[in-house]
Amino acid sequence: MKKNKKRLVVGLTGGIAAGKSLILNQLKKLNWETISCDAISKKLFYRKDILSRITKKFKTCERKKIAKIIFSDKKQKSALERILLPEVLKELRKKISEFKKNGSGCMAVETPLLFELGLEDYFDLIITVYCPEEFQISRIHERDGISASEAKKRISSQIPISKKIFISDFVIDNSGEVKGIKKKLKNILDKINKKSKIIKNIKQFESVHSQKVTLNQKNMNE
């Protein structure tokens, strides 16, 4: 972990529909600064100049239609990324830079493509959230109303979760109940706090004595 006495920037990543937003919301309740790259992307999508380029390229501005196109055609996916990603990363760098310069305490950044985009150096440590693929498929189907085969295409568009787990500082298995997930997150925050003494409000977190904690402490022991 990078030494930083005043502030800590945590990257939060994982598979599609693995539960990253759940963890981000829990950290927000602890008064962490939080950023969602998905939220940034959605906001930028509708910026006039970007929306014009997207509409010109895909002949539609409907996000669901575009999603179906890009997850069926890698070239089209790359085309959308060339339009959106530079602006998303520009905004992300700006927000992190402002926090490191003027902020204090902790910031969590939900970044689905953290490893795919090589953003590891943006963060002091990385937490990966995962769940079994059948859970992902069910959640994607329920959330987006797409078929299992379409859900699998979206899952396979990312780096395999096993690789993400291997190179993360901590991992959270989000296949259980919410109270179990909270317990797992609290254990991770305890470990971080022992190392950095930066999480001032750790005692506010709800303590639930259930579920086994799954942790990858590889980098914390260095």
mmCIF file of C-alpha atoms in Angstrom:
data_model
loop_
_atom_site.group_PDB
_atom_site.id
_atom_site.type_symbol
_atom_site.label_atom_id
_atom_site.label_comp_id
_atom_site.label_asym_id
_atom_site.label_seq_id
_atom_site.Cartn_x
_atom_site.Cartn_y
_atom_site.Cartn_z
ATOM 1 C CA MET A 1 0.000 0.000 0.000
ATOM 2 C CA LYS A 2 1.203 3.537 -0.761
ATOM 3 C CA LYS A 3 1.892 5.538 2.396
ATOM 4 C CA ASN A 4 -0.484 8.452 2.774
ATOM 5 C CA LYS A 5 -1.042 9.959 6.216
ATOM 6 C CA LYS A 6 -3.958 12.228 5.344
ATOM 7 C CA ARG A 7 -6.059 10.389 2.812
ATOM 8 C CA LEU A 8 -6.741 7.042 1.205
ATOM 9 C CA VAL A 9 -8.122 6.371 -2.285
ATOM 10 C CA VAL A 10 -9.639 2.911 -2.754
ATOM 11 C CA GLY A 11 -10.526 1.400 -6.112
ATOM 12 C CA LEU A 12 -13.687 -0.718 -6.051
ATOM 13 C CA THR A 13 -14.095 -3.112 -8.958
ATOM 14 C CA GLY A 14 -15.482 -6.528 -9.869
ATOM 15 C CA GLY A 15 -17.730 -8.344 -12.286
ATOM 16 C CA ILE A 16 -20.914 -6.992 -13.840
ATOM 17 C CA ALA A 17 -23.812 -7.077 -11.342
ATOM 18 C CA ALA A 18 -21.508 -8.405 -8.621
ATOM 19 C CA GLY A 19 -22.669 -5.828 -6.084
ATOM 20 C CA LYS A 20 -20.118 -3.024 -6.339
ATOM 21 C CA SER A 21 -22.772 -0.358 -5.805
ATOM 22 C CA LEU A 22 -23.871 -2.038 -2.567
ATOM 23 C CA ILE A 23 -20.348 -1.736 -1.174
ATOM 24 C CA LEU A 24 -20.003 1.837 -2.437
ATOM 25 C CA ASN A 25 -23.240 2.812 -0.687
ATOM 26 C CA GLN A 26 -22.065 1.248 2.570
ATOM 27 C CA LEU A 27 -18.858 3.288 2.401
ATOM 28 C CA LYS A 28 -20.857 6.424 1.653
ATOM 29 C CA LYS A 29 -22.792 5.830 4.888
ATOM 30 C CA LEU A 30 -19.432 5.971 6.671
ATOM 31 C CA ASN A 31 -18.935 9.470 5.236
ATOM 32 C CA TRP A 32 -16.414 8.356 2.645
ATOM 33 C CA GLU A 33 -16.148 10.432 -0.500
ATOM 34 C CA THR A 34 -17.523 8.223 -3.292
ATOM 35 C CA ILE A 35 -17.316 8.238 -7.074
ATOM 36 C CA SER A 36 -19.123 5.984 -9.547
ATOM 37 C CA CYS A 37 -17.530 5.751 -12.986
ATOM 38 C CA ASP A 38 -20.825 4.377 -14.300
ATOM 39 C CA ALA A 39 -22.563 7.534 -13.085
ATOM 40 C CA ILE A 40 -19.897 9.704 -14.715
ATOM 41 C CA SER A 41 -20.274 7.753 -17.962
ATOM 42 C CA LYS A 42 -24.065 8.090 -17.974
ATOM 43 C CA LYS A 43 -23.846 11.821 -17.343
ATOM 44 C CA LEU A 44 -21.280 12.347 -20.101
ATOM 45 C CA PHE A 45 -23.270 10.172 -22.515
ATOM 46 C CA TYR A 46 -25.916 12.896 -22.653
ATOM 47 C CA ARG A 47 -23.511 15.805 -22.992
ATOM 48 C CA LYS A 48 -24.466 17.534 -26.223
ATOM 49 C CA ASP A 49 -21.193 17.059 -28.131
ATOM 50 C CA ILE A 50 -20.757 13.442 -27.055
ATOM 51 C CA LEU A 51 -24.376 12.479 -27.692
ATOM 52 C CA SER A 52 -24.083 13.939 -31.179
ATOM 53 C CA ARG A 53 -21.045 11.770 -31.956
ATOM 54 C CA ILE A 54 -22.700 8.666 -30.521
ATOM 55 C CA THR A 55 -25.913 9.231 -32.473
ATOM 56 C CA LYS A 56 -23.957 9.773 -35.670
ATOM 57 C CA LYS A 57 -22.011 6.540 -35.143
ATOM 58 C CA PHE A 58 -24.820 4.241 -33.965
ATOM 59 C CA LYS A 59 -27.847 5.884 -35.617
ATOM 60 C CA THR A 60 -29.573 5.915 -32.239
ATOM 61 C CA CYS A 61 -29.148 7.536 -28.839
ATOM 62 C CA GLU A 62 -31.007 4.845 -26.875
ATOM 63 C CA ARG A 63 -28.627 3.298 -24.360
ATOM 64 C CA LYS A 64 -30.287 -0.141 -24.392
ATOM 65 C CA LYS A 65 -30.040 -0.405 -28.168
ATOM 66 C CA ILE A 66 -26.425 0.709 -28.127
ATOM 67 C CA ALA A 67 -25.607 -1.772 -25.343
ATOM 68 C CA LYS A 68 -27.008 -4.614 -27.436
ATOM 69 C CA ILE A 69 -24.886 -3.502 -30.388
ATOM 70 C CA ILE A 70 -21.583 -3.139 -28.549
ATOM 71 C CA PHE A 71 -21.813 -6.403 -26.629
ATOM 72 C CA SER A 72 -22.356 -8.241 -29.914
ATOM 73 C CA ASP A 73 -19.571 -6.522 -31.847
ATOM 74 C CA LYS A 74 -16.127 -5.785 -30.390
ATOM 75 C CA LYS A 75 -15.381 -3.175 -33.052
ATOM 76 C CA GLN A 76 -18.520 -1.264 -32.156
ATOM 77 C CA LYS A 77 -17.650 -1.537 -28.467
ATOM 78 C CA SER A 78 -14.222 -0.075 -29.186
ATOM 79 C CA ALA A 79 -15.839 2.724 -31.185
ATOM 80 C CA LEU A 80 -18.018 3.737 -28.242
ATOM 81 C CA GLU A 81 -15.060 3.537 -25.874
ATOM 82 C CA ARG A 82 -13.054 5.880 -28.098
ATOM 83 C CA ILE A 83 -15.834 8.437 -27.774
ATOM 84 C CA LEU A 84 -16.618 8.091 -24.065
ATOM 85 C CA LEU A 85 -13.582 6.773 -22.197
ATOM 86 C CA PRO A 86 -11.204 9.724 -22.670
ATOM 87 C CA GLU A 87 -13.822 12.045 -21.179
ATOM 88 C CA VAL A 88 -14.676 9.639 -18.347
ATOM 89 C CA LEU A 89 -10.999 9.258 -17.414
ATOM 90 C CA LYS A 90 -10.462 13.010 -17.622
ATOM 91 C CA GLU A 91 -13.305 13.574 -15.158
ATOM 92 C CA LEU A 92 -12.094 10.740 -12.910
ATOM 93 C CA ARG A 93 -8.536 12.090 -12.765
ATOM 94 C CA LYS A 94 -9.892 15.539 -11.945
ATOM 95 C CA LYS A 95 -12.020 14.285 -9.041
ATOM 96 C CA ILE A 96 -9.235 12.128 -7.565
ATOM 97 C CA SER A 97 -6.684 14.924 -7.954
ATOM 98 C CA GLU A 98 -8.980 17.384 -6.174
ATOM 99 C CA PHE A 99 -9.491 14.924 -3.313
ATOM 100 C CA LYS A 100 -5.760 14.234 -2.936
ATOM 101 C CA LYS A 101 -5.036 17.958 -2.928
ATOM 102 C CA ASN A 102 -7.828 19.278 -0.723
ATOM 103 C CA GLY A 103 -9.642 16.317 0.823
ATOM 104 C CA SER A 104 -9.044 14.211 3.898
ATOM 105 C CA GLY A 105 -10.050 10.759 5.076
ATOM 106 C CA CYS A 106 -11.112 8.168 2.533
ATOM 107 C CA MET A 107 -12.447 8.038 -1.003
ATOM 108 C CA ALA A 108 -13.903 4.987 -2.784
ATOM 109 C CA VAL A 109 -14.087 4.888 -6.577
ATOM 110 C CA GLU A 110 -16.363 2.326 -8.228
ATOM 111 C CA THR A 111 -14.549 1.451 -11.456
ATOM 112 C CA PRO A 112 -15.853 -1.629 -13.328
ATOM 113 C CA LEU A 113 -13.001 -1.556 -15.882
ATOM 114 C CA LEU A 114 -10.225 -0.714 -13.416
ATOM 115 C CA PHE A 115 -7.904 -3.501 -14.551
ATOM 116 C CA GLU A 116 -9.034 -3.461 -18.175
ATOM 117 C CA LEU A 117 -7.995 0.203 -18.430
ATOM 118 C CA GLY A 118 -4.804 -0.196 -16.393
ATOM 119 C CA LEU A 119 -5.874 2.219 -13.650
ATOM 120 C CA GLU A 120 -4.151 0.428 -10.769
ATOM 121 C CA ASP A 121 -1.795 3.339 -10.045
ATOM 122 C CA TYR A 122 -4.741 5.647 -9.401
ATOM 123 C CA PHE A 123 -5.420 3.873 -6.098
ATOM 124 C CA ASP A 124 -3.755 3.132 -2.780
ATOM 125 C CA LEU A 125 -5.458 -0.257 -2.670
ATOM 126 C CA ILE A 126 -8.058 -2.215 -4.625
ATOM 127 C CA ILE A 127 -11.120 -4.173 -3.475
ATOM 128 C CA THR A 128 -12.743 -6.617 -5.902
ATOM 129 C CA VAL A 129 -16.364 -7.700 -5.438
ATOM 130 C CA TYR A 130 -17.465 -10.998 -6.958
ATOM 131 C CA CYS A 131 -20.225 -13.585 -6.959
ATOM 132 C CA PRO A 132 -20.901 -16.829 -8.869
ATOM 133 C CA GLU A 133 -21.691 -16.341 -12.557
ATOM 134 C CA GLU A 134 -25.207 -17.713 -12.153
ATOM 135 C CA PHE A 135 -25.891 -14.906 -9.668
ATOM 136 C CA GLN A 136 -24.569 -12.361 -12.160
ATOM 137 C CA ILE A 137 -26.742 -13.727 -14.970
ATOM 138 C CA SER A 138 -29.842 -13.655 -12.778
ATOM 139 C CA ARG A 139 -29.146 -10.110 -11.593
ATOM 140 C CA ILE A 140 -28.418 -8.807 -15.107
ATOM 141 C CA HIS A 141 -31.602 -10.431 -16.417
ATOM 142 C CA GLU A 142 -33.654 -8.882 -13.621
ATOM 143 C CA ARG A 143 -32.009 -5.466 -13.924
ATOM 144 C CA ASP A 144 -31.759 -5.107 -17.706
ATOM 145 C CA GLY A 145 -34.374 -7.558 -18.961
ATOM 146 C CA ILE A 146 -31.995 -9.414 -21.265
ATOM 147 C CA SER A 147 -31.533 -13.124 -21.975
ATOM 148 C CA ALA A 148 -28.999 -15.387 -20.292
ATOM 149 C CA SER A 149 -26.929 -15.561 -23.485
ATOM 150 C CA GLU A 150 -26.806 -11.758 -23.705
ATOM 151 C CA ALA A 151 -25.827 -11.579 -20.029
ATOM 152 C CA LYS A 152 -22.977 -14.036 -20.631
ATOM 153 C CA LYS A 153 -21.691 -11.869 -23.488
ATOM 154 C CA ARG A 154 -21.487 -8.907 -21.140
ATOM 155 C CA ILE A 155 -19.713 -10.924 -18.460
ATOM 156 C CA SER A 156 -17.186 -12.325 -20.947
ATOM 157 C CA SER A 157 -16.368 -8.820 -22.212
ATOM 158 C CA GLN A 158 -14.362 -8.216 -19.033
ATOM 159 C CA ILE A 159 -11.176 -9.741 -17.642
ATOM 160 C CA PRO A 160 -11.979 -13.076 -15.912
ATOM 161 C CA ILE A 161 -12.856 -12.497 -12.277
ATOM 162 C CA SER A 162 -10.216 -15.027 -11.162
ATOM 163 C CA LYS A 163 -7.491 -12.734 -12.519
ATOM 164 C CA LYS A 164 -9.003 -9.687 -10.839
ATOM 165 C CA ILE A 165 -9.115 -11.517 -7.518
ATOM 166 C CA PHE A 166 -5.462 -12.553 -7.823
ATOM 167 C CA ILE A 167 -4.189 -8.996 -8.284
ATOM 168 C CA SER A 168 -6.478 -7.266 -5.764
ATOM 169 C CA ASP A 169 -5.606 -6.292 -2.205
ATOM 170 C CA PHE A 170 -8.940 -7.540 -0.848
ATOM 171 C CA VAL A 171 -11.941 -9.396 -2.239
ATOM 172 C CA ILE A 172 -15.554 -9.615 -1.108
ATOM 173 C CA ASP A 173 -17.771 -12.573 -1.994
ATOM 174 C CA ASN A 174 -21.201 -11.023 -2.534
ATOM 175 C CA SER A 175 -23.220 -14.212 -2.854
ATOM 176 C CA GLY A 176 -24.808 -14.017 0.590
ATOM 177 C CA GLU A 177 -27.195 -11.766 2.489
ATOM 178 C CA VAL A 178 -26.613 -8.036 2.922
ATOM 179 C CA LYS A 179 -25.785 -8.374 6.622
ATOM 180 C CA GLY A 180 -23.066 -10.874 5.742
ATOM 181 C CA ILE A 181 -21.620 -8.503 3.145
ATOM 182 C CA LYS A 182 -21.507 -5.727 5.749
ATOM 183 C CA LYS A 183 -19.574 -8.006 8.080
ATOM 184 C CA LYS A 184 -17.058 -8.831 5.352
ATOM 185 C CA LEU A 185 -16.580 -5.166 4.527
ATOM 186 C CA LYS A 186 -16.117 -4.262 8.191
ATOM 187 C CA ASN A 187 -13.370 -6.876 8.501
ATOM 188 C CA ILE A 188 -11.589 -5.375 5.510
ATOM 189 C CA LEU A 189 -11.875 -1.858 6.940
ATOM 190 C CA ASP A 190 -10.470 -3.100 10.249
ATOM 191 C CA LYS A 191 -7.461 -4.541 8.408
ATOM 192 C CA ILE A 192 -6.931 -1.298 6.494
ATOM 193 C CA ASN A 193 -7.216 0.765 9.669
ATOM 194 C CA LYS A 194 -4.622 -1.303 11.500
ATOM 195 C CA LYS A 195 -2.228 -0.463 8.690
ATOM 196 C CA SER A 196 -3.043 3.203 8.066
ATOM 197 C CA LYS A 197 -5.021 4.455 11.128
ATOM 198 C CA ILE A 198 -7.030 6.629 8.742
ATOM 199 C CA ILE A 199 -10.625 5.408 9.025
ATOM 200 C CA LYS A 200 -11.856 7.549 11.917
ATOM 201 C CA ASN A 201 -15.452 6.338 11.995
ATOM 202 C CA ILE A 202 -14.830 2.593 11.732
ATOM 203 C CA LYS A 203 -16.748 1.984 14.989
ATOM 204 C CA GLN A 204 -19.930 3.297 13.400
ATOM 205 C CA PHE A 205 -20.088 0.300 11.110
ATOM 206 C CA GLU A 206 -22.725 -2.267 12.034
ATOM 207 C CA SER A 207 -21.191 -5.395 13.556
ATOM 208 C CA VAL A 208 -22.884 -8.600 12.448
ATOM 209 C CA HIS A 209 -21.396 -11.886 13.604
ATOM 210 C CA SER A 210 -22.259 -14.163 10.702
ATOM 211 C CA GLN A 211 -20.811 -15.387 7.411
ATOM 212 C CA LYS A 212 -17.179 -16.308 6.762
ATOM 213 C CA VAL A 213 -14.946 -13.452 5.573
ATOM 214 C CA THR A 214 -13.066 -13.994 2.315
ATOM 215 C CA LEU A 215 -9.972 -11.823 2.117
ATOM 216 C CA ASN A 216 -6.915 -11.532 -0.075
ATOM 217 C CA GLN A 217 -4.260 -9.829 2.059
ATOM 218 C CA LYS A 218 -1.403 -10.225 -0.407
ATOM 219 C CA ASN A 219 -0.306 -6.580 -0.571
ATOM 220 C CA MET A 220 -1.198 -5.631 2.996
ATOM 221 C CA ASN A 221 1.549 -7.917 4.297
ATOM 222 C CA GLU A 222 4.281 -6.399 2.125
#
